């Protein structure tokens, strides 16, 4: 909905209105919220679309979206039933004197469009509560109907209509966890019959059908991915004699065309979601895991960057991107390549030897690229937890994933390709990461002072962060301090305009290398293809909608990440419930406004809410006892038993 409101604010051409959006456009046109000039729809000057921010006295402000204008004041009597964070259409009150103001005429989207409610039993009666807040759910259900459901029954709720959409299961069942986190963002796994039928209709790649594509099947490409991966977005090949890096990316745009059913579904999903036990792909598996996936020993369509590097400086001398056909010689996982680096893996045949012969020379190149990059960019350590579940949906184990030489090799190859893609346009899709605000930096300095790191600001932010990391290394808390530094920064996002990438130290950057799992990359492919082909129609479509596209994709990214984190939180809570009364090791992660710790024992990574009568500081290692667990909200309450000496 936000995407539609932004496009209508900026001007939306009739040809760009999709089937699901058209009823809203026609209704709002009839209500005079919109005007139509030729084939262009836009909001009437009397109306603004935006988000509601409530003030403490019951009044509110309208944060207009799509326009760089001052917020409009909304009096309490002009708010209607709009709540904080809701998307609304408001009418400007032009006759009023004083602060520019408006009146809400329609709520078009709730802050949380969908939520989850469950049947609770307290004070000898059943009630329906929101699973996040434990406040009464905004659904009307009489006592007779409520009594027919068991305690713990979970429902998906449409907040705009205040109606129950679906019974998801019961809180007692671990298998309901996935349904809960997907329902909160209206995510789904299954594709429609229409989408599946279209995905199945594509034929295997026959090179004779693509004479215009550059044939790179003679090059020894390989893929290097996690051992569990099935969607191979990228393949690499290094020519050590000519100093040419080939980065071939799955050519999703060849199959997924704008306005088609697969494209509409991919745009809706935005990103693939990776849960511990399975993935929920952005594209149908017939494409994501088969035809688009750069599998070994088969011909595949790719969109490839050919990057020529200077042997001495490693600067890009020349790069080109083109549609191609490749034939990957081998699918490696990260562990295998690390074994090769350690001398524990030998080639089994000529094809493997041809690939492995360039892996060590390429590693020397990427090590130098990384060293060069870190002179201007940053190297932050952030623990990523890998969780294993049993068939019942309960935790078996957790481990902290490590970045190894094989990960670094692939990362720097992909960074080169992403930089090359960003250099091809001045307006499009950029991955931007702006420097942290002074307020955030000062707050970081105060937190660090509390643990004995007194920051001496250096000449620039790069040197200052280097100073902080050096002190943290000396204290043995580098990973913890890196987490604080990351939290102090602005969130990376997608933008139609370039603002640089602070973390990487790049002047221009985008995402090009993962179109199977990120819609942003698919947009970039389409835009670059249009630029290369001088296709003004395709290019203008992308650019006409670029503001709303980048905002929508950024929101989808946050949603997908939230689903992944919330799912793991639910699993941690179920594990903790079975260990009430037991003691575990943890580390204090936050002291203000509340004590928060991370579990650091046989199971790692769970967020613990902590009570302590023992004075504790940030990053203290402690022993806690699990006292109470709320499966609905996933809150794990603990008490510090003792501090653990380091």
PDB file of C-alpha atoms in Angstrom, residues 215-440:
ATOM      1  CA  UNK A 215      29.176 -18.372 -25.273  1.00  0.00           C
ATOM      2  CA  UNK A 216      31.395 -18.856 -22.211  1.00  0.00           C
ATOM      3  CA  UNK A 217      30.833 -22.584 -21.824  1.00  0.00           C
ATOM      4  CA  UNK A 218      34.515 -23.233 -22.471  1.00  0.00           C
ATOM      5  CA  UNK A 219      35.502 -21.365 -19.292  1.00  0.00           C
ATOM      6  CA  UNK A 220      35.886 -23.387 -16.069  1.00  0.00           C
ATOM      7  CA  UNK A 221      33.224 -21.697 -13.959  1.00  0.00           C
ATOM      8  CA  UNK A 222      32.403 -23.025 -10.500  1.00  0.00           C
ATOM      9  CA  UNK A 223      29.963 -22.164  -7.725  1.00  0.00           C
ATOM     10  CA  UNK A 224      30.913 -21.938  -4.029  1.00  0.00           C
ATOM     11  CA  UNK A 225      28.001 -21.869  -1.575  1.00  0.00           C
ATOM     12  CA  UNK A 226      26.842 -23.196   1.804  1.00  0.00           C
ATOM     13  CA  UNK A 227      26.522 -26.962   1.875  1.00  0.00           C
ATOM     14  CA  UNK A 228      22.714 -26.730   2.189  1.00  0.00           C
ATOM     15  CA  UNK A 229      22.255 -24.254  -0.695  1.00  0.00           C
ATOM     16  CA  UNK A 230      20.118 -25.138  -3.698  1.00  0.00           C
ATOM     17  CA  UNK A 231      19.752 -21.702  -5.310  1.00  0.00           C
ATOM     18  CA  UNK A 232      23.117 -20.967  -6.912  1.00  0.00           C
ATOM     19  CA  UNK A 233      22.994 -17.288  -7.911  1.00  0.00           C
ATOM     20  CA  UNK A 234      26.625 -16.798  -8.820  1.00  0.00           C
ATOM     21  CA  UNK A 235      29.517 -18.581 -10.501  1.00  0.00           C
ATOM     22  CA  UNK A 236      33.097 -17.384 -10.808  1.00  0.00           C
ATOM     23  CA  UNK A 237      36.078 -17.940 -13.096  1.00  0.00           C
ATOM     24  CA  UNK A 238      39.545 -16.373 -12.885  1.00  0.00           C
ATOM     25  CA  UNK A 239      41.949 -16.051 -15.784  1.00  0.00           C
ATOM     26  CA  UNK A 240      45.288 -15.590 -14.036  1.00  0.00           C
ATOM     27  CA  UNK A 241      47.248 -14.896 -17.223  1.00  0.00           C
ATOM     28  CA  UNK A 242      45.001 -12.065 -18.407  1.00  0.00           C
ATOM     29  CA  UNK A 243      43.952 -10.930 -14.904  1.00  0.00           C
ATOM     30  CA  UNK A 244      40.274 -11.201 -15.794  1.00  0.00           C
ATOM     31  CA  UNK A 245      37.564 -12.085 -13.271  1.00  0.00           C
ATOM     32  CA  UNK A 246      34.297 -13.434 -14.637  1.00  0.00           C
ATOM     33  CA  UNK A 247      31.306 -13.170 -12.304  1.00  0.00           C
ATOM     34  CA  UNK A 248      28.309 -14.909 -13.872  1.00  0.00           C
ATOM     35  CA  UNK A 249      24.934 -14.301 -12.254  1.00  0.00           C
ATOM     36  CA  UNK A 250      21.728 -16.264 -12.851  1.00  0.00           C
ATOM     37  CA  UNK A 251      19.803 -14.482 -15.600  1.00  0.00           C
ATOM     38  CA  UNK A 252      16.449 -14.394 -13.823  1.00  0.00           C
ATOM     39  CA  UNK A 253      15.224 -11.491 -15.959  1.00  0.00           C
ATOM     40  CA  UNK A 254      15.218 -13.779 -19.009  1.00  0.00           C
ATOM     41  CA  UNK A 255      12.407 -15.778 -17.417  1.00  0.00           C
ATOM     42  CA  UNK A 256      10.672 -13.319 -15.070  1.00  0.00           C
ATOM     43  CA  UNK A 257       9.196 -10.512 -17.160  1.00  0.00           C
ATOM     44  CA  UNK A 258       7.639  -7.301 -15.772  1.00  0.00           C
ATOM     45  CA  UNK A 259       3.883  -7.421 -15.095  1.00  0.00           C
ATOM     46  CA  UNK A 260       3.743 -11.231 -15.379  1.00  0.00           C
ATOM     47  CA  UNK A 261       2.357 -13.463 -12.610  1.00  0.00           C
ATOM     48  CA  UNK A 262       5.807 -14.654 -11.470  1.00  0.00           C
ATOM     49  CA  UNK A 263       7.053 -11.066 -11.316  1.00  0.00           C
ATOM     50  CA  UNK A 264       4.031  -9.941  -9.291  1.00  0.00           C
ATOM     51  CA  UNK A 265       4.611 -12.749  -6.780  1.00  0.00           C
ATOM     52  CA  UNK A 266       8.354 -12.073  -6.628  1.00  0.00           C
ATOM     53  CA  UNK A 267       7.709  -8.368  -6.006  1.00  0.00           C
ATOM     54  CA  UNK A 268       5.221  -9.239  -3.263  1.00  0.00           C
ATOM     55  CA  UNK A 269       7.710 -11.539  -1.520  1.00  0.00           C
ATOM     56  CA  UNK A 270      10.715  -9.295  -2.150  1.00  0.00           C
ATOM     57  CA  UNK A 271      13.250 -11.703  -0.666  1.00  0.00           C
ATOM     58  CA  UNK A 272      13.708 -15.389  -0.009  1.00  0.00           C
ATOM     59  CA  UNK A 273      13.325 -16.249   3.663  1.00  0.00           C
ATOM     60  CA  UNK A 274      15.799 -18.659   5.223  1.00  0.00           C
ATOM     61  CA  UNK A 275      14.597 -20.515   8.297  1.00  0.00           C
ATOM     62  CA  UNK A 276      16.770 -23.076  10.119  1.00  0.00           C
ATOM     63  CA  UNK A 277      14.863 -26.043   8.688  1.00  0.00           C
ATOM     64  CA  UNK A 278      13.938 -24.782   5.225  1.00  0.00           C
ATOM     65  CA  UNK A 279      13.743 -21.823   2.855  1.00  0.00           C
ATOM     66  CA  UNK A 280      10.727 -19.938   1.533  1.00  0.00           C
ATOM     67  CA  UNK A 281      11.897 -18.826  -1.912  1.00  0.00           C
ATOM     68  CA  UNK A 282      11.122 -15.591  -3.721  1.00  0.00           C
ATOM     69  CA  UNK A 283      10.757 -17.534  -6.974  1.00  0.00           C
ATOM     70  CA  UNK A 284       9.075 -20.898  -7.606  1.00  0.00           C
ATOM     71  CA  UNK A 285      11.489 -23.760  -6.936  1.00  0.00           C
ATOM     72  CA  UNK A 286      11.211 -24.788 -10.601  1.00  0.00           C
ATOM     73  CA  UNK A 287      13.218 -21.603 -11.257  1.00  0.00           C
ATOM     74  CA  UNK A 288      15.080 -20.854  -8.019  1.00  0.00           C
ATOM     75  CA  UNK A 289      16.457 -24.360  -7.513  1.00  0.00           C
ATOM     76  CA  UNK A 290      16.535 -25.645 -11.098  1.00  0.00           C
ATOM     77  CA  UNK A 291      16.383 -23.590 -14.284  1.00  0.00           C
ATOM     78  CA  UNK A 292      17.820 -20.326 -12.927  1.00  0.00           C
ATOM     79  CA  UNK A 293      20.191 -22.001 -10.471  1.00  0.00           C
ATOM     80  CA  UNK A 294      23.719 -22.237 -11.903  1.00  0.00           C
ATOM     81  CA  UNK A 295      23.981 -25.974 -11.394  1.00  0.00           C
ATOM     82  CA  UNK A 296      27.058 -27.929 -12.487  1.00  0.00           C
ATOM     83  CA  UNK A 297      27.288 -29.920 -15.724  1.00  0.00           C
ATOM     84  CA  UNK A 298      24.353 -28.196 -17.439  1.00  0.00           C
ATOM     85  CA  UNK A 299      24.031 -25.142 -19.668  1.00  0.00           C
ATOM     86  CA  UNK A 300      22.596 -22.109 -17.926  1.00  0.00           C
ATOM     87  CA  UNK A 301      21.715 -18.561 -18.949  1.00  0.00           C
ATOM     88  CA  UNK A 302      23.701 -15.940 -17.077  1.00  0.00           C
ATOM     89  CA  UNK A 303      24.289 -12.221 -16.964  1.00  0.00           C
ATOM     90  CA  UNK A 304      28.048 -11.866 -16.519  1.00  0.00           C
ATOM     91  CA  UNK A 305      30.565  -9.191 -15.641  1.00  0.00           C
ATOM     92  CA  UNK A 306      33.978  -9.492 -17.251  1.00  0.00           C
ATOM     93  CA  UNK A 307      36.300  -7.468 -15.023  1.00  0.00           C
ATOM     94  CA  UNK A 308      39.878  -6.685 -16.089  1.00  0.00           C
ATOM     95  CA  UNK A 309      42.162  -5.819 -13.169  1.00  0.00           C
ATOM     96  CA  UNK A 310      45.502  -4.020 -13.182  1.00  0.00           C
ATOM     97  CA  UNK A 311      48.122  -6.521 -11.982  1.00  0.00           C
ATOM     98  CA  UNK A 312      49.854  -4.027  -9.706  1.00  0.00           C
ATOM     99  CA  UNK A 313      47.114  -1.769  -8.339  1.00  0.00           C
ATOM    100  CA  UNK A 314      44.124  -4.144  -8.725  1.00  0.00           C
ATOM    101  CA  UNK A 315      42.141  -1.191 -10.016  1.00  0.00           C
ATOM    102  CA  UNK A 316      39.458  -2.078 -12.572  1.00  0.00           C
ATOM    103  CA  UNK A 317      40.974  -1.260 -15.961  1.00  0.00           C
ATOM    104  CA  UNK A 318      37.858  -2.230 -17.898  1.00  0.00           C
ATOM    105  CA  UNK A 319      34.624  -4.071 -17.257  1.00  0.00           C
ATOM    106  CA  UNK A 320      31.751  -5.208 -19.406  1.00  0.00           C
ATOM    107  CA  UNK A 321      28.479  -6.963 -18.697  1.00  0.00           C
ATOM    108  CA  UNK A 322      26.649  -9.156 -21.169  1.00  0.00           C
ATOM    109  CA  UNK A 323      24.141 -11.948 -21.560  1.00  0.00           C
ATOM    110  CA  UNK A 324      25.867 -15.286 -21.806  1.00  0.00           C
ATOM    111  CA  UNK A 325      25.625 -19.063 -21.554  1.00  0.00           C
ATOM    112  CA  UNK A 326      27.864 -20.866 -19.063  1.00  0.00           C
ATOM    113  CA  UNK A 327      28.448 -24.479 -18.106  1.00  0.00           C
ATOM    114  CA  UNK A 328      29.641 -24.708 -14.486  1.00  0.00           C
ATOM    115  CA  UNK A 329      32.277 -27.391 -14.073  1.00  0.00           C
ATOM    116  CA  UNK A 330      31.816 -27.996 -10.354  1.00  0.00           C
ATOM    117  CA  UNK A 331      29.598 -27.101  -7.428  1.00  0.00           C
ATOM    118  CA  UNK A 332      31.763 -26.621  -4.316  1.00  0.00           C
ATOM    119  CA  UNK A 333      30.687 -25.798  -0.789  1.00  0.00           C
ATOM    120  CA  UNK A 334      32.655 -23.460   1.468  1.00  0.00           C
ATOM    121  CA  UNK A 335      34.026 -26.312   3.566  1.00  0.00           C
ATOM    122  CA  UNK A 336      35.520 -28.026   0.517  1.00  0.00           C
ATOM    123  CA  UNK A 337      37.331 -24.898  -0.638  1.00  0.00           C
ATOM    124  CA  UNK A 338      38.685 -24.321   2.878  1.00  0.00           C
ATOM    125  CA  UNK A 339      39.929 -27.912   2.875  1.00  0.00           C
ATOM    126  CA  UNK A 340      41.650 -27.218  -0.446  1.00  0.00           C
ATOM    127  CA  UNK A 341      43.331 -24.142   1.014  1.00  0.00           C
ATOM    128  CA  UNK A 342      44.574 -26.337   3.863  1.00  0.00           C
ATOM    129  CA  UNK A 343      45.897 -28.962   1.456  1.00  0.00           C
ATOM    130  CA  UNK A 344      43.311 -31.568   2.457  1.00  0.00           C
ATOM    131  CA  UNK A 345      41.356 -31.661  -0.833  1.00  0.00           C
ATOM    132  CA  UNK A 346      42.764 -32.894  -4.130  1.00  0.00           C
ATOM    133  CA  UNK A 347      41.107 -32.685  -7.567  1.00  0.00           C
ATOM    134  CA  UNK A 348      39.356 -35.904  -8.540  1.00  0.00           C
ATOM    135  CA  UNK A 349      39.310 -35.312 -12.287  1.00  0.00           C
ATOM    136  CA  UNK A 350      40.502 -32.914 -14.995  1.00  0.00           C
ATOM    137  CA  UNK A 351      37.454 -30.646 -14.650  1.00  0.00           C
ATOM    138  CA  UNK A 352      38.073 -30.172 -10.917  1.00  0.00           C
ATOM    139  CA  UNK A 353      41.772 -29.585 -11.532  1.00  0.00           C
ATOM    140  CA  UNK A 354      40.997 -26.898 -14.086  1.00  0.00           C
ATOM    141  CA  UNK A 355      38.895 -25.056 -11.506  1.00  0.00           C
ATOM    142  CA  UNK A 356      41.128 -25.584  -8.474  1.00  0.00           C
ATOM    143  CA  UNK A 357      44.207 -24.461 -10.383  1.00  0.00           C
ATOM    144  CA  UNK A 358      42.917 -20.867 -10.349  1.00  0.00           C
ATOM    145  CA  UNK A 359      41.447 -20.840  -6.836  1.00  0.00           C
ATOM    146  CA  UNK A 360      44.730 -20.179  -5.007  1.00  0.00           C
ATOM    147  CA  UNK A 361      45.818 -17.414  -7.428  1.00  0.00           C
ATOM    148  CA  UNK A 362      42.357 -15.886  -7.078  1.00  0.00           C
ATOM    149  CA  UNK A 363      42.614 -16.056  -3.307  1.00  0.00           C
ATOM    150  CA  UNK A 364      45.838 -14.034  -3.464  1.00  0.00           C
ATOM    151  CA  UNK A 365      43.975 -11.433  -5.522  1.00  0.00           C
ATOM    152  CA  UNK A 366      40.937 -11.254  -3.208  1.00  0.00           C
ATOM    153  CA  UNK A 367      43.183 -11.111  -0.113  1.00  0.00           C
ATOM    154  CA  UNK A 368      44.865  -8.054  -1.627  1.00  0.00           C
ATOM    155  CA  UNK A 369      41.488  -6.568  -2.593  1.00  0.00           C
ATOM    156  CA  UNK A 370      40.249  -7.072   0.957  1.00  0.00           C
ATOM    157  CA  UNK A 371      43.364  -5.464   2.431  1.00  0.00           C
ATOM    158  CA  UNK A 372      42.921  -2.523   0.085  1.00  0.00           C
ATOM    159  CA  UNK A 373      39.214  -2.242   0.856  1.00  0.00           C
ATOM    160  CA  UNK A 374      39.730  -2.232   4.619  1.00  0.00           C
ATOM    161  CA  UNK A 375      41.948   0.820   4.359  1.00  0.00           C
ATOM    162  CA  UNK A 376      38.794   2.848   3.685  1.00  0.00           C
ATOM    163  CA  UNK A 377      36.005   0.489   4.782  1.00  0.00           C
ATOM    164  CA  UNK A 378      35.340  -1.447   7.956  1.00  0.00           C
ATOM    165  CA  UNK A 379      35.619  -5.029   9.137  1.00  0.00           C
ATOM    166  CA  UNK A 380      32.937  -5.686  11.721  1.00  0.00           C
ATOM    167  CA  UNK A 381      32.638  -9.032  13.463  1.00  0.00           C
ATOM    168  CA  UNK A 382      29.044 -10.063  14.083  1.00  0.00           C
ATOM    169  CA  UNK A 383      28.088 -13.503  15.348  1.00  0.00           C
ATOM    170  CA  UNK A 384      25.602 -15.321  13.139  1.00  0.00           C
ATOM    171  CA  UNK A 385      23.832 -18.220  14.796  1.00  0.00           C
ATOM    172  CA  UNK A 386      23.087 -21.430  12.920  1.00  0.00           C
ATOM    173  CA  UNK A 387      20.235 -23.389  14.497  1.00  0.00           C
ATOM    174  CA  UNK A 388      19.346 -27.029  13.926  1.00  0.00           C
ATOM    175  CA  UNK A 389      15.846 -28.355  14.628  1.00  0.00           C
ATOM    176  CA  UNK A 390      14.389 -31.842  14.931  1.00  0.00           C
ATOM    177  CA  UNK A 391      11.291 -33.007  13.073  1.00  0.00           C
ATOM    178  CA  UNK A 392       9.099 -31.870  15.967  1.00  0.00           C
ATOM    179  CA  UNK A 393      10.374 -28.305  15.557  1.00  0.00           C
ATOM    180  CA  UNK A 394      12.530 -28.263  18.698  1.00  0.00           C
ATOM    181  CA  UNK A 395      16.139 -27.084  18.953  1.00  0.00           C
ATOM    182  CA  UNK A 396      18.831 -29.736  18.591  1.00  0.00           C
ATOM    183  CA  UNK A 397      21.829 -27.407  18.606  1.00  0.00           C
ATOM    184  CA  UNK A 398      23.115 -23.912  17.856  1.00  0.00           C
ATOM    185  CA  UNK A 399      26.537 -22.931  16.540  1.00  0.00           C
ATOM    186  CA  UNK A 400      28.219 -19.654  15.725  1.00  0.00           C
ATOM    187  CA  UNK A 401      29.079 -19.549  12.026  1.00  0.00           C
ATOM    188  CA  UNK A 402      32.599 -18.492  11.138  1.00  0.00           C
ATOM    189  CA  UNK A 403      33.776 -16.481   8.174  1.00  0.00           C
ATOM    190  CA  UNK A 404      36.518 -18.520   6.546  1.00  0.00           C
ATOM    191  CA  UNK A 405      38.911 -17.830   3.627  1.00  0.00           C
ATOM    192  CA  UNK A 406      36.408 -19.340   1.174  1.00  0.00           C
ATOM    193  CA  UNK A 407      33.704 -16.909   2.330  1.00  0.00           C
ATOM    194  CA  UNK A 408      36.098 -13.973   1.954  1.00  0.00           C
ATOM    195  CA  UNK A 409      37.088 -15.045  -1.568  1.00  0.00           C
ATOM    196  CA  UNK A 410      33.485 -15.116  -2.787  1.00  0.00           C
ATOM    197  CA  UNK A 411      32.567 -11.929  -0.907  1.00  0.00           C
ATOM    198  CA  UNK A 412      35.234  -9.841  -2.616  1.00  0.00           C
ATOM    199  CA  UNK A 413      34.388 -11.259  -6.049  1.00  0.00           C
ATOM    200  CA  UNK A 414      30.750 -10.256  -5.523  1.00  0.00           C
ATOM    201  CA  UNK A 415      31.730  -6.813  -4.225  1.00  0.00           C
ATOM    202  CA  UNK A 416      33.635  -6.174  -7.453  1.00  0.00           C
ATOM    203  CA  UNK A 417      30.611  -7.121  -9.551  1.00  0.00           C
ATOM    204  CA  UNK A 418      28.240  -5.042  -7.427  1.00  0.00           C
ATOM    205  CA  UNK A 419      30.523  -1.998  -7.698  1.00  0.00           C
ATOM    206  CA  UNK A 420      30.775  -2.481 -11.466  1.00  0.00           C
ATOM    207  CA  UNK A 421      26.981  -2.596 -11.730  1.00  0.00           C
ATOM    208  CA  UNK A 422      26.566   0.590  -9.670  1.00  0.00           C
ATOM    209  CA  UNK A 423      28.974   2.443 -11.950  1.00  0.00           C
ATOM    210  CA  UNK A 424      26.630   1.996 -14.934  1.00  0.00           C
ATOM    211  CA  UNK A 425      23.974   4.535 -13.946  1.00  0.00           C
ATOM    212  CA  UNK A 426      23.497   7.750 -12.014  1.00  0.00           C
ATOM    213  CA  UNK A 427      19.924   7.041 -10.955  1.00  0.00           C
ATOM    214  CA  UNK A 428      18.529   3.597 -10.314  1.00  0.00           C
ATOM    215  CA  UNK A 429      18.831   1.189  -7.395  1.00  0.00           C
ATOM    216  CA  UNK A 430      21.724   1.898  -5.031  1.00  0.00           C
ATOM    217  CA  UNK A 431      22.576   0.103  -1.825  1.00  0.00           C
ATOM    218  CA  UNK A 432      23.335   3.018   0.472  1.00  0.00           C
ATOM    219  CA  UNK A 433      24.711   3.145   3.986  1.00  0.00           C
ATOM    220  CA  UNK A 434      25.030   6.618   5.405  1.00  0.00           C
ATOM    221  CA  UNK A 435      27.450   7.583   8.220  1.00  0.00           C
ATOM    222  CA  UNK A 436      26.072   7.397  11.767  1.00  0.00           C
ATOM    223  CA  UNK A 437      24.500  10.501  13.279  1.00  0.00           C
ATOM    224  CA  UNK A 438      26.375  12.506  15.912  1.00  0.00           C
ATOM    225  CA  UNK A 439      23.706  11.609  18.471  1.00  0.00           C
ATOM    226  CA  UNK A 440      24.280   7.895  17.897  1.00  0.00           C
TER     227      UNK A 440
END
